[in-house]
Amino acid sequence: MKIHKEGRRILFFTLLALLAINLLLFQFNADAVTFNRIFVGASVIAFLLLLQFFRSPFRNLLTHEDLLIAPADGKVVVIEDVHEPEYFDDMRKQISIFMSPINVHITRNPISGIVRYFKYHPGNYLVAWHPKSSTKNERTTVVVQSEAGPMVLFRQIAGAMARRIVWYVNEGDEVSQGEEFGFIKFGSRVDLFVPIDTEVKVQIGEKVKGGQTVIAQLKSTQPSLFGN
């Protein structure tokens, strides 16, 4: 287990602030022993909670060119056919993964290929399960031309707690399945949009792990681990 680079600065300054406050309390509020001890305990708990937000566990990544791998840890909350207006402007199958505050917040490339489109959208911070969060909230949209052929769109979406999305890809980049493409600070949601004929391998309510769980199988002429 290691700490993700996006959290190191936050954790360092939070630790300094908590240490300073506790030292000041023991210096200038020495008589309130019980209160000071409670505050120390609360500081430790708060720091540990923040620490787990930025954990980066080791993963044995699953890779295959026509398999769509989970881009994030979380729970599958949407599987439906919808109209995708930003890039495809046609019907696509949407698969959404909700990331709670206790999930790992790293987002990974669900497929290998070339980034054909990227856009960052500033926006609101509605709760992640709100129907309009995917079009109103702060978000990024990435479209990858997969090695299997089909285009895959995936979107980082900020939620009520998340206040910053980080990304590491740009148009024209070649990306590898399972590698990090970004980070959503304090969780939220990732949406995927794939061709209608894509075979979904998960169900609503199922918990998935980024880089490991097979989400779907794209239609391809290449042989798959799951067969055709």
PDB file of C-alpha atoms in Angstrom:
ATOM      1  CA  MET A   1       0.000   0.000   0.000  1.00  0.00           C
ATOM      2  CA  LYS A   2       1.283   3.469  -0.868  1.00  0.00           C
ATOM      3  CA  ILE A   3      -0.038   7.015  -0.835  1.00  0.00           C
ATOM      4  CA  HIS A   4      -1.099   8.484  -4.170  1.00  0.00           C
ATOM      5  CA  LYS A   5       0.848  11.507  -5.372  1.00  0.00           C
ATOM      6  CA  GLU A   6      -2.350  13.628  -5.447  1.00  0.00           C
ATOM      7  CA  GLY A   7      -2.681  13.312  -1.675  1.00  0.00           C
ATOM      8  CA  ARG A   8       0.869  13.828  -0.461  1.00  0.00           C
ATOM      9  CA  ARG A   9       0.764  17.624  -0.356  1.00  0.00           C
ATOM     10  CA  ILE A  10      -2.684  17.698   1.274  1.00  0.00           C
ATOM     11  CA  LEU A  11      -1.669  15.123   3.865  1.00  0.00           C
ATOM     12  CA  PHE A  12       1.583  16.928   4.683  1.00  0.00           C
ATOM     13  CA  PHE A  13      -0.063  20.308   5.331  1.00  0.00           C
ATOM     14  CA  THR A  14      -2.995  18.714   7.174  1.00  0.00           C
ATOM     15  CA  LEU A  15      -0.570  16.910   9.471  1.00  0.00           C
ATOM     16  CA  LEU A  16       1.326  20.134  10.149  1.00  0.00           C
ATOM     17  CA  ALA A  17      -1.898  22.000  10.913  1.00  0.00           C
ATOM     18  CA  LEU A  18      -3.168  19.320  13.287  1.00  0.00           C
ATOM     19  CA  LEU A  19       0.171  19.116  15.089  1.00  0.00           C
ATOM     20  CA  ALA A  20       0.282  22.899  15.485  1.00  0.00           C
ATOM     21  CA  ILE A  21      -3.270  23.094  16.859  1.00  0.00           C
ATOM     22  CA  ASN A  22      -2.634  20.268  19.326  1.00  0.00           C
ATOM     23  CA  LEU A  23       0.620  21.808  20.521  1.00  0.00           C
ATOM     24  CA  LEU A  24      -1.092  25.163  21.021  1.00  0.00           C
ATOM     25  CA  LEU A  25      -3.877  23.512  23.017  1.00  0.00           C
ATOM     26  CA  PHE A  26      -1.430  21.773  25.339  1.00  0.00           C
ATOM     27  CA  GLN A  27       0.543  25.009  25.682  1.00  0.00           C
ATOM     28  CA  PHE A  28      -2.272  27.489  26.317  1.00  0.00           C
ATOM     29  CA  ASN A  29      -5.111  25.219  27.463  1.00  0.00           C
ATOM     30  CA  ALA A  30      -3.126  22.880  29.701  1.00  0.00           C
ATOM     31  CA  ASP A  31      -5.765  22.738  32.419  1.00  0.00           C
ATOM     32  CA  ALA A  32      -8.384  21.181  30.116  1.00  0.00           C
ATOM     33  CA  VAL A  33      -6.670  17.787  30.054  1.00  0.00           C
ATOM     34  CA  THR A  34      -9.770  15.787  29.101  1.00  0.00           C
ATOM     35  CA  PHE A  35     -10.666  18.129  26.250  1.00  0.00           C
ATOM     36  CA  ASN A  36      -7.101  18.085  24.937  1.00  0.00           C
ATOM     37  CA  ARG A  37      -6.986  14.293  24.931  1.00  0.00           C
ATOM     38  CA  ILE A  38     -10.314  14.094  23.114  1.00  0.00           C
ATOM     39  CA  PHE A  39      -9.051  16.576  20.536  1.00  0.00           C
ATOM     40  CA  VAL A  40      -5.882  14.525  20.016  1.00  0.00           C
ATOM     41  CA  GLY A  41      -8.000  11.423  19.433  1.00  0.00           C
ATOM     42  CA  ALA A  42     -10.270  13.292  17.008  1.00  0.00           C
ATOM     43  CA  SER A  43      -7.214  14.626  15.146  1.00  0.00           C
ATOM     44  CA  VAL A  44      -5.795  11.135  14.713  1.00  0.00           C
ATOM     45  CA  ILE A  45      -9.116   9.785  13.425  1.00  0.00           C
ATOM     46  CA  ALA A  46      -9.540  12.717  11.029  1.00  0.00           C
ATOM     47  CA  PHE A  47      -6.037  12.255   9.645  1.00  0.00           C
ATOM     48  CA  LEU A  48      -6.509   8.497   9.187  1.00  0.00           C
ATOM     49  CA  LEU A  49      -9.774   9.105   7.319  1.00  0.00           C
ATOM     50  CA  LEU A  50      -8.024  11.560   5.031  1.00  0.00           C
ATOM     51  CA  LEU A  51      -5.157   9.117   4.591  1.00  0.00           C
ATOM     52  CA  GLN A  52      -7.446   6.355   3.339  1.00  0.00           C
ATOM     53  CA  PHE A  53      -8.909   8.713   0.710  1.00  0.00           C
ATOM     54  CA  PHE A  54      -5.502   8.806  -0.967  1.00  0.00           C
ATOM     55  CA  ARG A  55      -4.391   5.196  -0.647  1.00  0.00           C
ATOM     56  CA  SER A  56      -3.040   3.536  -3.776  1.00  0.00           C
ATOM     57  CA  PRO A  57      -3.115  -0.252  -3.362  1.00  0.00           C
ATOM     58  CA  PHE A  58      -1.162  -2.594  -5.615  1.00  0.00           C
ATOM     59  CA  ARG A  59      -3.292  -4.196  -8.324  1.00  0.00           C
ATOM     60  CA  ASN A  60      -2.716  -7.212 -10.555  1.00  0.00           C
ATOM     61  CA  LEU A  61      -4.185  -5.655 -13.689  1.00  0.00           C
ATOM     62  CA  LEU A  62      -6.314  -7.663 -16.109  1.00  0.00           C
ATOM     63  CA  THR A  63      -5.777  -6.710 -19.748  1.00  0.00           C
ATOM     64  CA  HIS A  64      -7.355  -7.839 -23.025  1.00  0.00           C
ATOM     65  CA  GLU A  65      -8.080  -5.751 -26.087  1.00  0.00           C
ATOM     66  CA  ASP A  66     -11.842  -6.421 -26.366  1.00  0.00           C
ATOM     67  CA  LEU A  67     -12.650  -6.521 -22.659  1.00  0.00           C
ATOM     68  CA  LEU A  68     -13.746  -3.351 -20.883  1.00  0.00           C
ATOM     69  CA  ILE A  69     -12.173  -3.292 -17.423  1.00  0.00           C
ATOM     70  CA  ALA A  70     -13.585  -1.294 -14.492  1.00  0.00           C
ATOM     71  CA  PRO A  71     -12.108   2.237 -14.522  1.00  0.00           C
ATOM     72  CA  ALA A  72     -12.635   2.680 -10.785  1.00  0.00           C
ATOM     73  CA  ASP A  73     -13.551   0.976  -7.533  1.00  0.00           C
ATOM     74  CA  GLY A  74     -17.196   1.260  -6.556  1.00  0.00           C
ATOM     75  CA  LYS A  75     -20.694  -0.015  -7.195  1.00  0.00           C
ATOM     76  CA  VAL A  76     -22.503  -0.328 -10.521  1.00  0.00           C
ATOM     77  CA  VAL A  77     -25.518   1.992 -10.316  1.00  0.00           C
ATOM     78  CA  VAL A  78     -26.615   2.395 -13.954  1.00  0.00           C
ATOM     79  CA  ILE A  79     -26.864   0.022 -16.931  1.00  0.00           C
ATOM     80  CA  GLU A  80     -29.126   1.413 -19.630  1.00  0.00           C
ATOM     81  CA  ASP A  81     -29.382   2.479 -23.261  1.00  0.00           C
ATOM     82  CA  VAL A  82     -29.251   6.260 -23.555  1.00  0.00           C
ATOM     83  CA  HIS A  83     -28.637   9.018 -26.075  1.00  0.00           C
ATOM     84  CA  GLU A  84     -25.065  10.328 -25.723  1.00  0.00           C
ATOM     85  CA  PRO A  85     -25.069  13.937 -27.013  1.00  0.00           C
ATOM     86  CA  GLU A  86     -21.525  15.221 -26.457  1.00  0.00           C
ATOM     87  CA  TYR A  87     -19.502  13.136 -28.903  1.00  0.00           C
ATOM     88  CA  PHE A  88     -21.456  10.312 -30.552  1.00  0.00           C
ATOM     89  CA  ASP A  89     -24.891  11.978 -30.788  1.00  0.00           C
ATOM     90  CA  ASP A  90     -26.543   8.565 -30.971  1.00  0.00           C
ATOM     91  CA  MET A  91     -27.703   5.718 -28.733  1.00  0.00           C
ATOM     92  CA  ARG A  92     -25.111   4.115 -26.505  1.00  0.00           C
ATOM     93  CA  LYS A  93     -25.101   1.714 -23.594  1.00  0.00           C
ATOM     94  CA  GLN A  94     -24.255   3.549 -20.383  1.00  0.00           C
ATOM     95  CA  ILE A  95     -22.591   1.828 -17.434  1.00  0.00           C
ATOM     96  CA  SER A  96     -22.021   3.969 -14.322  1.00  0.00           C
ATOM     97  CA  ILE A  97     -19.893   3.240 -11.260  1.00  0.00           C
ATOM     98  CA  PHE A  98     -20.492   5.157  -8.018  1.00  0.00           C
ATOM     99  CA  MET A  99     -17.409   5.793  -5.895  1.00  0.00           C
ATOM    100  CA  SER A 100     -18.110   6.263  -2.190  1.00  0.00           C
ATOM    101  CA  PRO A 101     -15.752   8.195   0.118  1.00  0.00           C
ATOM    102  CA  ILE A 102     -14.222   4.902   1.314  1.00  0.00           C
ATOM    103  CA  ASN A 103     -13.359   3.667  -2.184  1.00  0.00           C
ATOM    104  CA  VAL A 104      -9.964   4.077  -3.860  1.00  0.00           C
ATOM    105  CA  HIS A 105     -10.289   7.282  -5.933  1.00  0.00           C
ATOM    106  CA  ILE A 106      -7.864   6.440  -8.733  1.00  0.00           C
ATOM    107  CA  THR A 107      -9.435   6.227 -12.187  1.00  0.00           C
ATOM    108  CA  ARG A 108      -7.924   3.866 -14.762  1.00  0.00           C
ATOM    109  CA  ASN A 109      -8.102   3.410 -18.521  1.00  0.00           C
ATOM    110  CA  PRO A 110     -10.813   0.786 -19.142  1.00  0.00           C
ATOM    111  CA  ILE A 111      -9.344  -0.093 -22.554  1.00  0.00           C
ATOM    112  CA  SER A 112      -6.129   0.360 -24.533  1.00  0.00           C
ATOM    113  CA  GLY A 113      -6.076   2.601 -27.591  1.00  0.00           C
ATOM    114  CA  ILE A 114      -5.718   6.162 -28.869  1.00  0.00           C
ATOM    115  CA  VAL A 115      -7.411   9.176 -27.256  1.00  0.00           C
ATOM    116  CA  ARG A 116      -9.533  10.724 -30.013  1.00  0.00           C
ATOM    117  CA  TYR A 117     -11.298  13.317 -27.862  1.00  0.00           C
ATOM    118  CA  PHE A 118     -10.794  14.979 -24.505  1.00  0.00           C
ATOM    119  CA  LYS A 119     -12.641  17.821 -22.834  1.00  0.00           C
ATOM    120  CA  TYR A 120     -12.826  19.256 -19.328  1.00  0.00           C
ATOM    121  CA  HIS A 121     -16.162  20.750 -18.242  1.00  0.00           C
ATOM    122  CA  PRO A 122     -16.350  23.011 -15.180  1.00  0.00           C
ATOM    123  CA  GLY A 123     -19.686  22.696 -13.442  1.00  0.00           C
ATOM    124  CA  ASN A 124     -21.767  22.147 -10.335  1.00  0.00           C
ATOM    125  CA  TYR A 125     -21.396  19.672  -7.483  1.00  0.00           C
ATOM    126  CA  LEU A 126     -24.716  17.853  -7.355  1.00  0.00           C
ATOM    127  CA  VAL A 127     -24.747  14.518  -5.531  1.00  0.00           C
ATOM    128  CA  ALA A 128     -23.326  11.838  -7.821  1.00  0.00           C
ATOM    129  CA  TRP A 129     -26.597   9.898  -8.096  1.00  0.00           C
ATOM    130  CA  HIS A 130     -28.533  12.959  -9.269  1.00  0.00           C
ATOM    131  CA  PRO A 131     -29.867  12.348 -12.834  1.00  0.00           C
ATOM    132  CA  LYS A 132     -28.299  15.587 -14.081  1.00  0.00           C
ATOM    133  CA  SER A 133     -24.879  15.116 -12.461  1.00  0.00           C
ATOM    134  CA  SER A 134     -23.404  13.634 -15.658  1.00  0.00           C
ATOM    135  CA  THR A 135     -24.250  16.781 -17.633  1.00  0.00           C
ATOM    136  CA  LYS A 136     -24.232  19.530 -14.965  1.00  0.00           C
ATOM    137  CA  ASN A 137     -21.336  18.647 -12.651  1.00  0.00           C
ATOM    138  CA  GLU A 138     -17.622  19.275 -13.062  1.00  0.00           C
ATOM    139  CA  ARG A 139     -16.420  16.459 -15.326  1.00  0.00           C
ATOM    140  CA  THR A 140     -14.024  15.250 -17.970  1.00  0.00           C
ATOM    141  CA  THR A 141     -14.897  13.336 -21.130  1.00  0.00           C
ATOM    142  CA  VAL A 142     -12.428  10.978 -22.790  1.00  0.00           C
ATOM    143  CA  VAL A 143     -13.038   9.010 -25.993  1.00  0.00           C
ATOM    144  CA  VAL A 144     -10.640   6.189 -26.865  1.00  0.00           C
ATOM    145  CA  GLN A 145     -10.428   4.330 -30.142  1.00  0.00           C
ATOM    146  CA  SER A 146      -9.934   0.848 -28.729  1.00  0.00           C
ATOM    147  CA  GLU A 147      -7.547  -1.715 -30.178  1.00  0.00           C
ATOM    148  CA  ALA A 148     -10.573  -3.942 -30.736  1.00  0.00           C
ATOM    149  CA  GLY A 149     -12.092  -1.239 -32.969  1.00  0.00           C
ATOM    150  CA  PRO A 150     -15.103   0.307 -31.170  1.00  0.00           C
ATOM    151  CA  MET A 151     -14.953   3.773 -29.604  1.00  0.00           C
ATOM    152  CA  VAL A 152     -15.363   3.934 -25.817  1.00  0.00           C
ATOM    153  CA  LEU A 153     -16.309   7.129 -23.972  1.00  0.00           C
ATOM    154  CA  PHE A 154     -15.655   7.445 -20.259  1.00  0.00           C
ATOM    155  CA  ARG A 155     -16.334  10.355 -17.999  1.00  0.00           C
ATOM    156  CA  GLN A 156     -15.057  11.397 -14.557  1.00  0.00           C
ATOM    157  CA  ILE A 157     -17.840  13.184 -12.662  1.00  0.00           C
ATOM    158  CA  ALA A 158     -17.392  15.226  -9.496  1.00  0.00           C
ATOM    159  CA  GLY A 159     -19.991  14.929  -6.741  1.00  0.00           C
ATOM    160  CA  ALA A 160     -21.114  16.785  -3.640  1.00  0.00           C
ATOM    161  CA  MET A 161     -17.829  16.131  -1.801  1.00  0.00           C
ATOM    162  CA  ALA A 162     -15.442  16.086  -4.743  1.00  0.00           C
ATOM    163  CA  ARG A 163     -14.094  19.497  -5.600  1.00  0.00           C
ATOM    164  CA  ARG A 164     -11.335  18.683  -8.031  1.00  0.00           C
ATOM    165  CA  ILE A 165     -10.834  16.256 -10.881  1.00  0.00           C
ATOM    166  CA  VAL A 166      -7.317  15.454 -12.051  1.00  0.00           C
ATOM    167  CA  TRP A 167      -6.485  13.884 -15.417  1.00  0.00           C
ATOM    168  CA  TYR A 168      -3.315  12.656 -17.103  1.00  0.00           C
ATOM    169  CA  VAL A 169      -4.435  12.240 -20.733  1.00  0.00           C
ATOM    170  CA  ASN A 170      -4.771  14.469 -23.786  1.00  0.00           C
ATOM    171  CA  GLU A 171      -6.015  14.047 -27.337  1.00  0.00           C
ATOM    172  CA  GLY A 172      -3.676  11.936 -29.416  1.00  0.00           C
ATOM    173  CA  ASP A 173      -2.190  10.060 -26.459  1.00  0.00           C
ATOM    174  CA  GLU A 174      -1.794   6.312 -26.629  1.00  0.00           C
ATOM    175  CA  VAL A 175      -3.185   4.805 -23.421  1.00  0.00           C
ATOM    176  CA  SER A 176      -2.822   1.364 -21.892  1.00  0.00           C
ATOM    177  CA  GLN A 177      -5.570  -0.581 -20.181  1.00  0.00           C
ATOM    178  CA  GLY A 178      -5.383  -0.389 -16.403  1.00  0.00           C
ATOM    179  CA  GLU A 179      -2.997   2.560 -16.243  1.00  0.00           C
ATOM    180  CA  GLU A 180      -4.110   5.629 -14.301  1.00  0.00           C
ATOM    181  CA  PHE A 181      -5.849   8.285 -16.375  1.00  0.00           C
ATOM    182  CA  GLY A 182      -6.845  10.480 -13.454  1.00  0.00           C
ATOM    183  CA  PHE A 183      -7.984  10.963  -9.882  1.00  0.00           C
ATOM    184  CA  ILE A 184     -11.237  12.261  -8.378  1.00  0.00           C
ATOM    185  CA  LYS A 185     -10.537  13.776  -4.983  1.00  0.00           C
ATOM    186  CA  PHE A 186     -12.997  12.351  -2.428  1.00  0.00           C
ATOM    187  CA  GLY A 187     -14.861  10.138  -4.865  1.00  0.00           C
ATOM    188  CA  SER A 188     -17.911  10.492  -7.069  1.00  0.00           C
ATOM    189  CA  ARG A 189     -18.783   8.634 -10.287  1.00  0.00           C
ATOM    190  CA  VAL A 190     -17.419   7.303 -13.557  1.00  0.00           C
ATOM    191  CA  ASP A 191     -19.692   6.828 -16.589  1.00  0.00           C
ATOM    192  CA  LEU A 192     -18.857   4.642 -19.580  1.00  0.00           C
ATOM    193  CA  PHE A 193     -20.614   4.770 -22.961  1.00  0.00           C
ATOM    194  CA  VAL A 194     -20.135   1.834 -25.316  1.00  0.00           C
ATOM    195  CA  PRO A 195     -21.848   0.527 -28.474  1.00  0.00           C
ATOM    196  CA  ILE A 196     -25.372  -0.829 -27.971  1.00  0.00           C
ATOM    197  CA  ASP A 197     -24.306  -4.359 -28.960  1.00  0.00           C
ATOM    198  CA  THR A 198     -21.674  -4.510 -26.204  1.00  0.00           C
ATOM    199  CA  GLU A 199     -22.148  -7.489 -23.902  1.00  0.00           C
ATOM    200  CA  VAL A 200     -22.320  -6.286 -20.278  1.00  0.00           C
ATOM    201  CA  LYS A 201     -20.687  -8.594 -17.736  1.00  0.00           C
ATOM    202  CA  VAL A 202     -21.874  -6.898 -14.511  1.00  0.00           C
ATOM    203  CA  GLN A 203     -25.205  -6.208 -12.828  1.00  0.00           C
ATOM    204  CA  ILE A 204     -26.761  -3.275 -10.983  1.00  0.00           C
ATOM    205  CA  GLY A 205     -25.500  -3.199  -7.408  1.00  0.00           C
ATOM    206  CA  GLU A 206     -22.373  -5.231  -8.134  1.00  0.00           C
ATOM    207  CA  LYS A 207     -19.138  -4.013  -6.537  1.00  0.00           C
ATOM    208  CA  VAL A 208     -16.178  -3.687  -8.896  1.00  0.00           C
ATOM    209  CA  LYS A 209     -12.443  -3.065  -8.615  1.00  0.00           C
ATOM    210  CA  GLY A 210     -10.592  -0.708 -10.916  1.00  0.00           C
ATOM    211  CA  GLY A 211      -8.191  -2.478 -13.251  1.00  0.00           C
ATOM    212  CA  GLN A 212      -9.478  -5.941 -12.316  1.00  0.00           C
ATOM    213  CA  THR A 213     -13.225  -6.410 -12.829  1.00  0.00           C
ATOM    214  CA  VAL A 214     -14.477  -7.131 -16.353  1.00  0.00           C
ATOM    215  CA  ILE A 215     -17.310  -4.702 -17.084  1.00  0.00           C
ATOM    216  CA  ALA A 216     -18.188  -5.662 -20.640  1.00  0.00           C
ATOM    217  CA  GLN A 217     -16.995  -7.328 -23.826  1.00  0.00           C
ATOM    218  CA  LEU A 218     -16.762  -5.270 -26.995  1.00  0.00           C
ATOM    219  CA  LYS A 219     -17.681  -6.770 -30.366  1.00  0.00           C
ATOM    220  CA  SER A 220     -14.439  -7.675 -32.079  1.00  0.00           C
ATOM    221  CA  THR A 221     -13.066 -10.034 -34.713  1.00  0.00           C
ATOM    222  CA  GLN A 222     -10.277 -10.938 -32.303  1.00  0.00           C
ATOM    223  CA  PRO A 223     -10.665 -13.924 -29.947  1.00  0.00           C
ATOM    224  CA  SER A 224     -11.598 -13.077 -26.363  1.00  0.00           C
ATOM    225  CA  LEU A 225     -10.934 -14.672 -22.999  1.00  0.00           C
ATOM    226  CA  PHE A 226     -14.704 -15.111 -22.795  1.00  0.00           C
ATOM    227  CA  GLY A 227     -15.170 -16.390 -26.363  1.00  0.00           C
ATOM    228  CA  ASN A 228     -17.402 -14.839 -29.047  1.00  0.00           C
TER     229      ASN A 228
END
